Coordinates of C-alpha atoms in Angstrom, one line a residue:
M714 CA -47.2 175.7 173.2
A715 CA -43.6 175.6 171.8
L716 CA -41.9 172.2 172.1
D717 CA -38.3 171.9 172.8
A718 CA -38.5 168.5 171.3
A719 CA -34.8 168.2 170.3
A720 CA -33.6 168.0 173.9
R721 CA -36.4 168.0 176.5
G722 CA -39.4 165.9 175.4
L723 CA -43.1 166.4 176.2
Y724 CA -45.0 168.9 178.2
V725 CA -48.3 168.2 180.0
T726 CA -50.6 171.0 180.9
Q727 CA -52.3 171.0 184.4
Y728 CA -54.0 173.5 186.5
I729 CA -54.3 174.5 190.2
E730 CA -57.4 176.5 191.3
Y731 CA -57.2 178.8 194.3
D732 CA -59.4 181.5 195.9
G733 CA -58.3 185.1 195.7
R734 CA -56.3 187.0 193.1
L735 CA -52.7 187.6 194.0
P736 CA -51.1 190.6 192.4
L737 CA -48.5 190.2 189.7
K738 CA -45.7 191.4 192.0
A739 CA -46.7 188.8 194.6
L740 CA -46.7 186.0 192.0
Q741 CA -43.2 187.2 190.8
A742 CA -41.8 187.4 194.3
G743 CA -43.4 184.0 195.1
L744 CA -41.9 182.4 192.0
N745 CA -38.4 183.8 192.7
R746 CA -38.5 182.5 196.3
A747 CA -39.7 179.1 195.1
L748 CA -37.0 178.9 192.5
D749 CA -34.5 179.7 195.2
Q750 CA -35.7 177.0 197.5
Y751 CA -36.6 174.5 194.8
P752 CA -34.3 174.9 191.8
V753 CA -36.4 174.3 188.7
L754 CA -35.5 176.8 185.9
Q755 CA -34.3 180.4 185.6
G756 CA -37.5 182.2 184.7
W757 CA -39.3 185.4 185.0
L758 CA -42.9 186.6 184.8
E759 CA -44.2 189.0 182.3
Q760 CA -47.6 190.7 182.0
N761 CA -49.3 190.9 178.5
K762 CA -50.6 194.5 178.3
T763 CA -53.0 193.5 175.7
D764 CA -55.0 191.0 177.6
G765 CA -53.6 191.3 181.1
S766 CA -52.4 187.6 181.2
V767 CA -49.4 186.5 183.1
L768 CA -46.5 184.7 181.2
L769 CA -43.7 182.7 182.6
R770 CA -40.7 182.9 180.4
W771 CA -37.7 180.7 181.1
G772 CA -34.3 180.2 179.7
S773 CA -31.9 177.4 180.8
N774 CA -29.0 179.4 179.4
S775 CA -30.1 182.9 180.7
N776 CA -27.3 185.4 180.9
S777 CA -28.8 187.4 183.6
S778 CA -30.1 186.4 187.0
N779 CA -32.4 189.4 187.1
S780 CA -35.8 187.8 186.6
N781 CA -37.2 191.2 185.3
D782 CA -34.5 191.7 182.7
S783 CA -35.4 189.6 179.7
S784 CA -33.4 191.5 177.2
T785 CA -30.1 189.6 177.7
S786 CA -31.8 186.2 177.9
S787 CA -34.2 186.5 174.9
K788 CA -31.9 184.3 172.7
H789 CA -32.1 181.5 175.1
S790 CA -35.7 181.7 176.2
S791 CA -39.1 180.3 175.2
N792 CA -42.5 181.6 175.6
F793 CA -45.4 179.5 176.9
S794 CA -48.8 181.0 176.5
F795 CA -52.0 179.3 177.7
T796 CA -55.7 180.1 177.4
A797 CA -58.6 178.8 179.4
A798 CA -61.5 177.3 177.6
E799 CA -65.1 178.7 178.0
R800 CA -67.0 177.4 181.0
K801 CA -69.5 174.7 180.4
G802 CA -72.3 175.2 182.9
N803 CA -71.0 175.1 186.5
S804 CA -68.1 172.8 185.7
V805 CA -64.5 173.8 186.3
P806 CA -63.1 175.6 183.1
S807 CA -61.1 173.3 180.8
I808 CA -57.5 174.2 180.1
W809 CA -56.3 174.5 176.5
S810 CA -52.7 174.6 175.4
T811 CA -51.7 174.4 171.7
W812 CA -55.0 172.6 171.1
Q813 CA -57.7 171.1 173.3
L814 CA -56.8 168.5 175.8
W815 CA -59.7 166.3 176.7
W816 CA -61.3 168.3 179.5
Q817 CA -58.3 168.5 181.9
G818 CA -54.9 167.2 181.0
A819 CA -53.4 164.2 182.8
L820 CA -50.3 164.7 184.7
P821 CA -48.4 161.4 184.5
D822 CA -46.5 159.6 187.3
V823 CA -43.0 159.7 186.0
S824 CA -39.7 160.5 187.6
G825 CA -37.7 163.8 187.1
G826 CA -39.0 167.1 186.3
R827 CA -38.8 170.7 185.3
L828 CA -41.4 173.5 185.2
A829 CA -41.9 174.5 181.6
G830 CA -44.5 177.3 181.7
A831 CA -47.3 178.9 183.8
K832 CA -49.9 181.5 183.6
V833 CA -52.6 182.8 186.0
T834 CA -56.1 183.6 184.6
S835 CA -59.3 184.6 186.5
W836 CA -63.0 183.9 186.4
P837 CA -64.6 187.1 187.6
D838 CA -67.9 185.4 188.1
A839 CA -66.5 182.7 190.2
G840 CA -64.1 185.0 192.2
K841 CA -61.4 182.4 191.6
S842 CA -58.1 182.2 189.7
I843 CA -56.7 179.3 187.7
L844 CA -52.9 178.7 187.8
V845 CA -52.1 177.0 184.6
F846 CA -48.7 175.3 184.3
S847 CA -46.9 173.1 181.9
V848 CA -44.5 170.3 183.0
D849 CA -41.7 168.7 181.1
H850 CA -42.3 165.2 182.5
C851 CA -38.9 163.9 181.6
V852 CA -37.6 165.6 184.8
F853 CA -40.6 166.6 187.0
D854 CA -42.9 164.1 188.6
Q855 CA -46.3 164.6 189.9
L856 CA -45.3 164.9 193.5
S857 CA -42.6 167.4 192.7
A858 CA -45.0 169.4 190.6
H859 CA -47.4 169.5 193.5
K860 CA -44.7 170.6 196.0
F861 CA -43.4 173.2 193.8
L862 CA -46.8 174.8 193.1
H863 CA -47.6 174.5 196.9
L864 CA -44.3 176.4 197.5
W865 CA -45.0 179.0 194.8
L866 CA -48.5 179.8 196.2
E867 CA -47.3 179.9 199.7
Q868 CA -44.5 182.3 198.9
A869 CA -46.8 184.4 196.8
A870 CA -49.2 184.7 199.6
I871 CA -46.5 185.7 202.0
A872 CA -45.2 188.3 199.5
G873 CA -48.7 189.6 199.0
A874 CA -49.2 190.0 202.7
A875 CA -45.8 191.6 203.1
A876 CA -46.7 194.0 200.3
A877 CA -49.9 195.0 202.0
A878 CA -48.2 195.6 205.2
A879 CA -45.7 197.9 203.5
S880 CA -48.5 200.0 202.0
A881 CA -50.4 200.2 205.2
T882 CA -51.4 203.7 206.3
S883 CA -49.1 205.5 208.7
A884 CA -51.9 205.5 211.3
K885 CA -50.7 202.3 212.7
P886 CA -47.0 202.1 211.5
A887 CA -46.1 199.3 213.9
A888 CA -49.3 197.3 214.2
A889 CA -50.1 197.1 210.5
P890 CA -47.0 195.2 209.4
A891 CA -47.2 192.8 212.3
A892 CA -50.8 192.1 211.7
A893 CA -50.3 191.5 208.0
L894 CA -47.3 189.3 208.6
A895 CA -49.3 187.4 211.2
S896 CA -52.0 186.8 208.7
A897 CA -49.6 185.7 206.1
T898 CA -49.2 182.2 207.5
P899 CA -52.9 181.5 207.4
A900 CA -53.2 183.0 203.9
A901 CA -50.3 180.8 202.7
A902 CA -51.7 177.8 204.4
A903 CA -55.1 178.4 202.8
A904 CA -53.5 178.8 199.3
A905 CA -51.4 175.7 199.8
S906 CA -54.3 173.7 201.2
Q907 CA -56.3 174.6 198.1
A908 CA -53.4 173.5 195.9
D909 CA -53.3 170.2 197.8
S910 CA -56.9 169.6 197.7
S911 CA -57.1 170.3 193.9
M912 CA -57.6 167.2 191.9
F913 CA -55.1 166.3 189.2
D914 CA -58.1 165.1 187.1
R915 CA -57.0 162.5 184.6
S916 CA -58.6 162.2 181.3
C917 CA -60.8 159.3 180.1
Y918 CA -57.7 157.7 178.5
S919 CA -55.7 157.2 181.7
S920 CA -57.8 154.6 183.3
M921 CA -56.3 151.2 184.1
Q922 CA -59.6 149.5 183.0
W923 CA -59.9 149.9 179.3
Q924 CA -62.9 148.4 177.6
L925 CA -64.8 149.7 174.7
P926 CA -68.4 150.5 175.5
Q927 CA -70.7 148.6 173.2
S928 CA -74.0 150.1 174.2
K929 CA -75.5 153.1 176.0
Q930 CA -75.7 151.2 179.2
E931 CA -72.0 150.1 179.0
C932 CA -71.1 153.7 178.1
R933 CA -72.9 155.0 181.1
Q934 CA -71.1 152.5 183.3
W935 CA -67.7 153.4 181.7
L936 CA -68.3 157.1 182.2
A937 CA -69.3 156.5 185.8
E938 CA -66.2 154.5 186.5
H939 CA -63.6 156.6 184.6
A940 CA -64.8 160.1 183.9
G941 CA -67.9 160.9 186.0
D942 CA -70.1 163.0 183.7
K943 CA -67.2 163.8 181.5
C944 CA -66.7 162.3 178.0
P945 CA -63.9 162.7 175.5
F946 CA -66.4 163.4 172.7
P947 CA -68.4 166.5 174.0
W948 CA -70.4 166.9 170.8
D949 CA -73.8 166.3 172.4
P950 CA -74.0 167.8 176.0
L951 CA -77.6 166.6 176.4
D952 CA -76.7 163.0 177.1
P953 CA -73.0 162.2 178.0
A954 CA -73.6 158.5 177.3
D955 CA -75.0 159.1 173.8
S956 CA -72.2 161.5 173.1
C957 CA -69.6 159.0 174.3
L958 CA -71.0 156.1 172.4
M959 CA -71.2 158.3 169.3
G960 CA -67.6 159.2 169.8
W961 CA -66.4 155.6 170.1
K962 CA -68.3 154.6 167.0
G963 CA -66.9 157.5 165.0
L964 CA -63.5 156.7 166.3
L965 CA -63.7 153.1 165.1
Q966 CA -65.3 153.9 161.9
S967 CA -63.5 157.0 160.9
S968 CA -60.0 157.0 162.4
D969 CA -57.2 156.2 160.1
S970 CA -55.3 153.6 162.1
E971 CA -54.1 152.4 165.4
F972 CA -50.5 153.5 166.5
S973 CA -48.0 151.9 168.7
V974 CA -44.8 153.8 169.4
W975 CA -41.4 152.1 169.8
R976 CA -38.0 153.6 170.7
I977 CA -34.8 152.5 169.1
P978 CA -31.5 153.4 171.0
G979 CA -29.6 156.2 169.5
Q980 CA -26.3 154.3 169.8
Q981 CA -27.9 151.5 167.6
L982 CA -29.0 154.2 165.2
Q983 CA -25.5 155.6 164.9
H984 CA -24.1 152.2 164.3
W985 CA -26.6 151.7 161.5
K986 CA -25.7 155.1 160.1
A987 CA -22.0 154.3 160.1
A988 CA -22.6 151.0 158.5
A989 CA -24.7 152.6 155.8
A990 CA -22.1 155.2 155.0
A991 CA -19.3 152.6 154.7
A992 CA -21.5 150.4 152.5
C993 CA -22.8 153.1 150.2
P994 CA -20.9 156.3 149.7
L995 CA -23.2 159.0 148.5
P996 CA -22.5 161.8 146.1
Q997 CA -21.1 165.1 147.3
G998 CA -23.6 167.2 149.2
M999 CA -25.7 164.2 150.2
W1000 CA -25.5 162.6 153.6
Y1001 CA -26.9 159.6 155.6
S1002 CA -28.9 160.3 158.6
A1003 CA -29.7 157.9 161.5
N1004 CA -33.3 158.6 160.4
G1005 CA -32.7 157.1 157.0
A1006 CA -30.6 154.2 158.3
A1007 CA -33.3 153.2 160.8
A1008 CA -35.9 153.5 158.1
A1009 CA -34.0 151.0 156.0
V1010 CA -33.6 148.6 158.9
L1011 CA -37.3 148.7 159.8
L1012 CA -38.6 148.5 156.3
A1013 CA -36.6 145.4 155.6
T1014 CA -37.5 143.9 159.0
M1015 CA -41.1 144.6 158.6
Y1016 CA -41.1 143.1 155.1
A1017 CA -39.4 139.9 156.5
A1018 CA -42.0 139.6 159.2
A1019 CA -45.0 140.2 157.0
P1020 CA -44.2 140.2 153.3
E1021 CA -47.8 139.7 152.1
K1022 CA -48.7 143.3 152.6
A1023 CA -45.8 144.6 150.5
Q1024 CA -46.4 141.9 147.9
Q1025 CA -50.1 142.8 147.7
L1026 CA -49.3 146.5 147.3
G1027 CA -46.1 146.1 145.3
G1028 CA -44.1 147.9 148.0
L1029 CA -44.4 150.0 151.1
H1030 CA -44.6 153.7 151.9
L1031 CA -42.2 155.3 154.3
S1032 CA -43.3 158.5 155.9
T1033 CA -40.3 160.4 157.4
V1034 CA -40.1 163.4 159.8
V1035 CA -37.4 165.7 158.5
N1036 CA -35.7 168.3 160.7
L1037 CA -35.8 171.5 158.8
R1038 CA -34.2 173.7 161.5
G1039 CA -32.0 176.4 160.1
G1040 CA -34.5 178.4 158.1
R1041 CA -37.0 177.9 155.4
C1042 CA -39.4 180.2 153.6
G1043 CA -37.9 183.1 155.5
M1044 CA -38.0 181.4 158.9
D1045 CA -34.7 181.6 160.8
I1046 CA -34.9 178.9 163.5
P1047 CA -31.8 178.5 165.6
E1048 CA -30.6 175.0 166.5
D1049 CA -31.3 175.7 170.3
S1050 CA -34.8 177.0 169.6
A1051 CA -37.7 175.3 171.4
T1052 CA -39.8 175.5 168.3
N1053 CA -40.6 172.1 166.7
A1054 CA -40.0 173.0 163.1
S1055 CA -40.2 169.4 161.7
V1056 CA -42.7 168.3 159.2
S1057 CA -44.1 164.8 158.6
G1058 CA -45.6 163.5 155.5
I1059 CA -42.5 163.1 153.2
R1060 CA -43.6 159.7 151.7
V1061 CA -41.0 157.6 149.8
W1062 CA -42.3 154.6 148.0
C1063 CA -40.1 151.5 148.3
P1064 CA -40.8 148.8 145.7
E1065 CA -41.2 145.3 146.8
P1066 CA -38.2 143.8 144.9
L1067 CA -36.0 146.3 146.7
L1068 CA -37.4 145.3 150.2
A1069 CA -37.2 141.7 149.3
A1070 CA -33.5 142.0 148.4
A1071 CA -32.8 144.0 151.5
A1072 CA -34.5 141.5 153.8
A1073 CA -32.6 138.6 152.1
R1074 CA -29.2 140.2 152.5
A1075 CA -30.0 141.1 156.1
A1076 CA -30.8 137.5 156.9
A1077 CA -27.6 136.4 155.4
S1078 CA -25.4 138.9 157.1
A1079 CA -24.3 139.2 160.7
A1080 CA -27.0 140.1 163.2
D1081 CA -25.3 143.3 164.3
A1082 CA -24.5 144.5 160.8
G1083 CA -28.0 145.6 160.2
V1084 CA -29.9 146.0 156.9
C1085 CA -28.1 149.3 156.0
A1086 CA -24.7 147.6 155.3
A1087 CA -26.4 144.8 153.5
S1088 CA -28.7 147.0 151.3
P1089 CA -27.0 150.2 150.0
E1090 CA -29.5 150.3 147.3
L1091 CA -32.4 150.7 149.7
M1092 CA -30.5 153.5 151.6
H1093 CA -29.8 155.3 148.4
H1094 CA -33.4 154.9 147.2
L1095 CA -34.8 156.5 150.5
R1096 CA -32.2 159.3 150.5
T1097 CA -32.9 160.1 146.8
G1098 CA -36.7 160.2 147.5
L1099 CA -36.2 162.5 150.3
Q1100 CA -34.0 164.8 148.3
E1101 CA -36.6 164.9 145.4
E1102 CA -39.4 165.8 147.8
L1103 CA -37.4 168.6 149.5
G1104 CA -36.5 170.0 146.1
N1105 CA -40.1 170.1 144.8
P1106 CA -41.5 173.5 145.1
R1107 CA -45.0 172.1 145.0
G1108 CA -44.1 169.3 147.4
T1109 CA -45.6 168.6 150.8
I1110 CA -42.7 170.3 152.7
N1111 CA -42.6 173.6 150.7
K1112 CA -46.4 173.9 150.6
Q1113 CA -46.8 173.3 154.3
F1114 CA -44.0 175.8 155.2
E1115 CA -45.4 178.3 152.7
W1116 CA -48.7 178.1 154.7
F1117 CA -47.0 178.2 158.0
E1118 CA -44.9 181.3 157.0
A1119 CA -48.1 183.1 155.9
A1120 CA -49.5 182.3 159.4
R1121 CA -46.4 183.6 161.1
R1122 CA -46.4 186.9 159.1
A1123 CA -50.1 187.3 160.1
G1124 CA -49.3 186.8 163.7
W1125 CA -51.2 183.5 164.0
T1126 CA -48.5 181.4 165.3
S1127 CA -49.3 182.3 169.0
K1128 CA -52.5 180.3 168.4
V1129 CA -51.3 177.5 166.2
Q1130 CA -48.1 175.5 166.1
L1131 CA -46.6 173.6 163.2
C1132 CA -46.2 170.4 165.2
Q1133 CA -46.6 167.2 163.2
G1134 CA -45.5 163.6 163.8
L1135 CA -43.4 162.6 166.6
L1136 CA -41.1 164.7 168.7
Q1137 CA -37.8 165.6 167.2
T1138 CA -34.7 164.0 168.8
N1139 CA -31.1 164.6 168.0
A1140 CA -31.1 161.4 166.0
G1141 CA -34.1 162.2 164.0
D1142 CA -37.5 160.6 163.8
V1143 CA -39.2 158.1 161.6
V1144 CA -42.8 157.4 161.0
M1145 CA -43.8 154.1 159.5
D1146 CA -47.1 153.3 157.9
S1147 CA -48.8 150.9 155.4
I1148 CA -47.5 148.0 157.6
T1149 CA -49.7 145.4 159.2
C1150 CA -49.4 142.6 161.6
S1151 CA -45.7 143.1 162.3
A1152 CA -45.3 145.4 165.3
A1153 CA -44.8 142.3 167.5
D1154 CA -41.5 141.8 165.7
L1155 CA -40.1 145.1 166.5
P1156 CA -38.7 143.9 169.9
T1157 CA -36.4 141.6 168.0
L1158 CA -34.4 144.6 166.9
P1159 CA -31.5 145.3 169.3
G1160 CA -32.5 147.5 172.2
T1161 CA -35.9 148.4 170.8
Q1162 CA -38.4 149.2 173.5
F1163 CA -42.1 149.7 173.6
V1164 CA -43.0 153.2 174.6
A1165 CA -46.8 153.9 174.1
S1166 CA -49.8 153.1 172.1
S1167 CA -52.9 155.0 171.2
V1168 CA -55.3 155.7 168.4
R1169 CA -55.6 158.7 166.1
M1170 CA -58.4 160.7 167.6
L1171 CA -60.9 163.1 166.1
S1172 CA -61.0 166.8 167.1
S1173 CA -63.3 169.6 166.2
Y1174 CA -60.7 171.1 163.8
M1175 CA -57.6 168.9 163.6
D1176 CA -56.4 165.4 164.0
R1177 CA -54.7 164.1 167.1
I1178 CA -51.8 161.8 167.4
V1179 CA -50.0 160.5 170.5
M1180 CA -46.4 161.7 170.9
A1181 CA -44.1 159.9 173.2
T1182 CA -40.9 161.1 174.8
A1183 CA -37.5 159.6 175.1
L1184 CA -37.1 158.4 178.7
P1185 CA -34.3 160.1 180.7
R1186 CA -30.9 158.7 180.9
A1187 CA -29.3 157.4 184.1
N1188 CA -27.8 160.9 184.7
G1189 CA -31.2 162.5 184.5
Q1190 CA -30.7 164.1 181.2
P1191 CA -33.2 163.4 178.4
G1192 CA -32.3 160.6 176.0
H1193 CA -31.9 161.1 172.3
D1194 CA -33.3 157.8 171.2
L1195 CA -35.3 157.5 168.0
Q1196 CA -39.0 157.1 168.3
I1197 CA -40.8 154.9 165.7
E1198 CA -44.6 155.1 165.2
V1199 CA -46.1 152.0 163.3
S1200 CA -49.6 152.3 162.1
F1201 CA -52.2 149.7 161.6
P1202 CA -55.2 149.8 159.3
K1203 CA -58.7 149.9 160.7
H1204 CA -59.9 146.8 162.5
K1205 CA -63.2 145.8 164.0
T1206 CA -63.5 146.5 167.6
A1207 CA -62.5 143.1 169.0
A1208 CA -59.5 142.9 166.7
L1209 CA -58.4 146.4 167.5
Y1210 CA -58.4 145.9 171.2
K1211 CA -56.9 142.4 171.0
A1212 CA -54.0 144.0 169.2
W1213 CA -53.6 146.6 171.8
R1214 CA -53.5 144.1 174.6
Q1215 CA -51.1 141.8 172.7
L1216 CA -48.8 144.9 172.3
G1217 CA -48.8 145.5 176.1
F1218 CA -51.2 148.3 176.1
Q1219 CA -51.3 148.3 180.0
Q1220 CA -47.6 149.6 179.8
V1221 CA -49.0 152.7 178.2
L1222 CA -50.7 153.6 181.4
T1223 CA -47.6 153.4 183.5
R1224 CA -45.8 155.4 180.9
P1225 CA -48.4 157.7 179.4
A1226 CA -47.7 160.0 176.5
T1227 CA -49.2 163.4 176.0
L1228 CA -51.1 164.5 172.9
E1229 CA -50.4 167.0 170.2
G1230 CA -52.3 168.1 167.3
L1231 CA -51.6 167.7 163.6
L1232 CA -52.1 171.1 162.0
Y1233 CA -51.9 171.5 158.2
P1234 CA -54.5 172.2 155.6
N1235 CA -55.1 168.6 154.5
S1236 CA -55.7 167.6 158.2
I1237 CA -58.5 170.1 158.5
A1238 CA -60.1 169.0 155.4
M1239 CA -59.8 165.4 156.4
T1240 CA -61.2 165.9 159.8
L1241 CA -64.2 167.8 158.3
W1242 CA -64.7 165.0 155.9
L1243 CA -64.6 162.5 158.8
L1244 CA -67.1 164.5 160.8
L1245 CA -69.5 164.5 157.9
G1246 CA -69.8 160.7 158.5
C1247 CA -71.4 161.5 161.9
L1248 CA -74.0 163.8 160.4
P1249 CA -76.6 161.0 159.9
W1250 CA -76.2 159.9 163.5
L1251 CA -76.5 163.6 164.7
L1252 CA -79.6 164.2 162.5
L1253 CA -81.2 161.1 163.9
R1254 CA -80.3 162.1 167.4
W1255 CA -81.8 165.5 167.1
L1256 CA -84.9 164.2 165.4
R1257 CA -85.4 161.8 168.4
L1258 CA -84.9 164.6 170.9
L1259 CA -87.4 166.8 168.9
A1260 CA -89.9 164.0 168.7
G1261 CA -89.6 163.5 172.5
R1262 CA -90.3 167.1 173.2
V1263 CA -93.3 167.2 170.8
R1264 CA -94.7 164.1 172.6
G1265 CA -94.2 165.8 175.9
A1266 CA -95.9 168.9 174.8
V1267 CA -98.9 167.0 173.4
R1268 CA -99.3 165.1 176.7
A1269 CA -99.1 168.3 178.6

């Protein structure tokens, strides 16, 4: 799905299952009535003539109140398309958005809320429909989502009954409408009851009891407690415990690192930016961003907290997310677009002497001055490195956008999204890596707050990374704070989970983040390479199954 990362935050996909198939007009009428009674967004439903799907389009700056007239609102609207995964046996179908959420998505308990997107799809064999919706959880809580969907289905059922009454035959002109309207209330109640009874099934990762299974028996117990017969690693459907255990082993052995996400206040970022600009004027055409200013502060702070890593490596890498809105490779992306056009992976190498000097100057300067004012050389080095990367035709940015532009021209962008790194904010995002044993020192920065923590997961065709949203301000509007992601190298099981607990991992479960995929050529190759490491285990597993069947056949 498209992400309006600059102003809105994350979306979480969830579904409601209900019996019957309400016609498009009834769904449209129900949506309009629900929006009137429960203001969410200006939106309209459209039907895709190709596949018959229903699409909710919305625009917060719509110029027309007519929900069927999208022509005047197209400049301020975003499309949200969803597909349903294939059914696995008799289980409820999974819901996919931009990429696979593990089984069903988890709808977090957070305050606020706005409906971001919805679609209705049907399973002819089951005679049921799945209402899939996406929620911007900055401003839409679980209870509100439930109430709104309840209201939508209720009003759609009433509208459907009224439409049936209007199209009744003239044989009973008076009785038919009355009977249909009389049946509207039970129909609405049934639809609403189905909505209320549907489970907002949380994924395996939203459990309050998090312990890594060490054996098949522990994995069975873990599955029984947290996921029933579901497992986040559905590679071997024959034995969920085996599959889950293999997934955990592959995760620990193959994943790059463990991440914790921190948010630095936008006001502090602007202070750093101003201090950097005053301390180190840049040549014409170059500019300081709060992004780069925060990078300098964090690099020097991390070095001061744990200099051994930088001394061992001779420096530290900085990976920065750069906002490329405004057009590149033929793409014209307006500032108010909901498309996340940022690209991560611009790596700037900061030599150890530069970091040491910045840390020393920061320690000697006033606490509120920040490293930026104390180290113009570091700021200039970072900015120059970013400029060089952006100007390199064969660099990461240009190569990735060349690939994405080709996908856009081929019409593939409805299936894949260029959505890498953390969500964009008005202040810009920074991704830190190659830093160890120093995340505990982040809270010493003014106003820094822990947001979330997770590991980089494996997927069948792309990597995963947790993406955290800025919490809403006091007035209910999304904040524009910078989000920092610090990576840790691989640890053994005990050390990894000890680090999570020390970082306050339980807080993640009260403020869960959603997940987005990394999609670019290198990630696909890397994921395939990591999956190759699981082949020996899979071959052994299949040989064991084959041997068991052979023994069973011999005994028979």
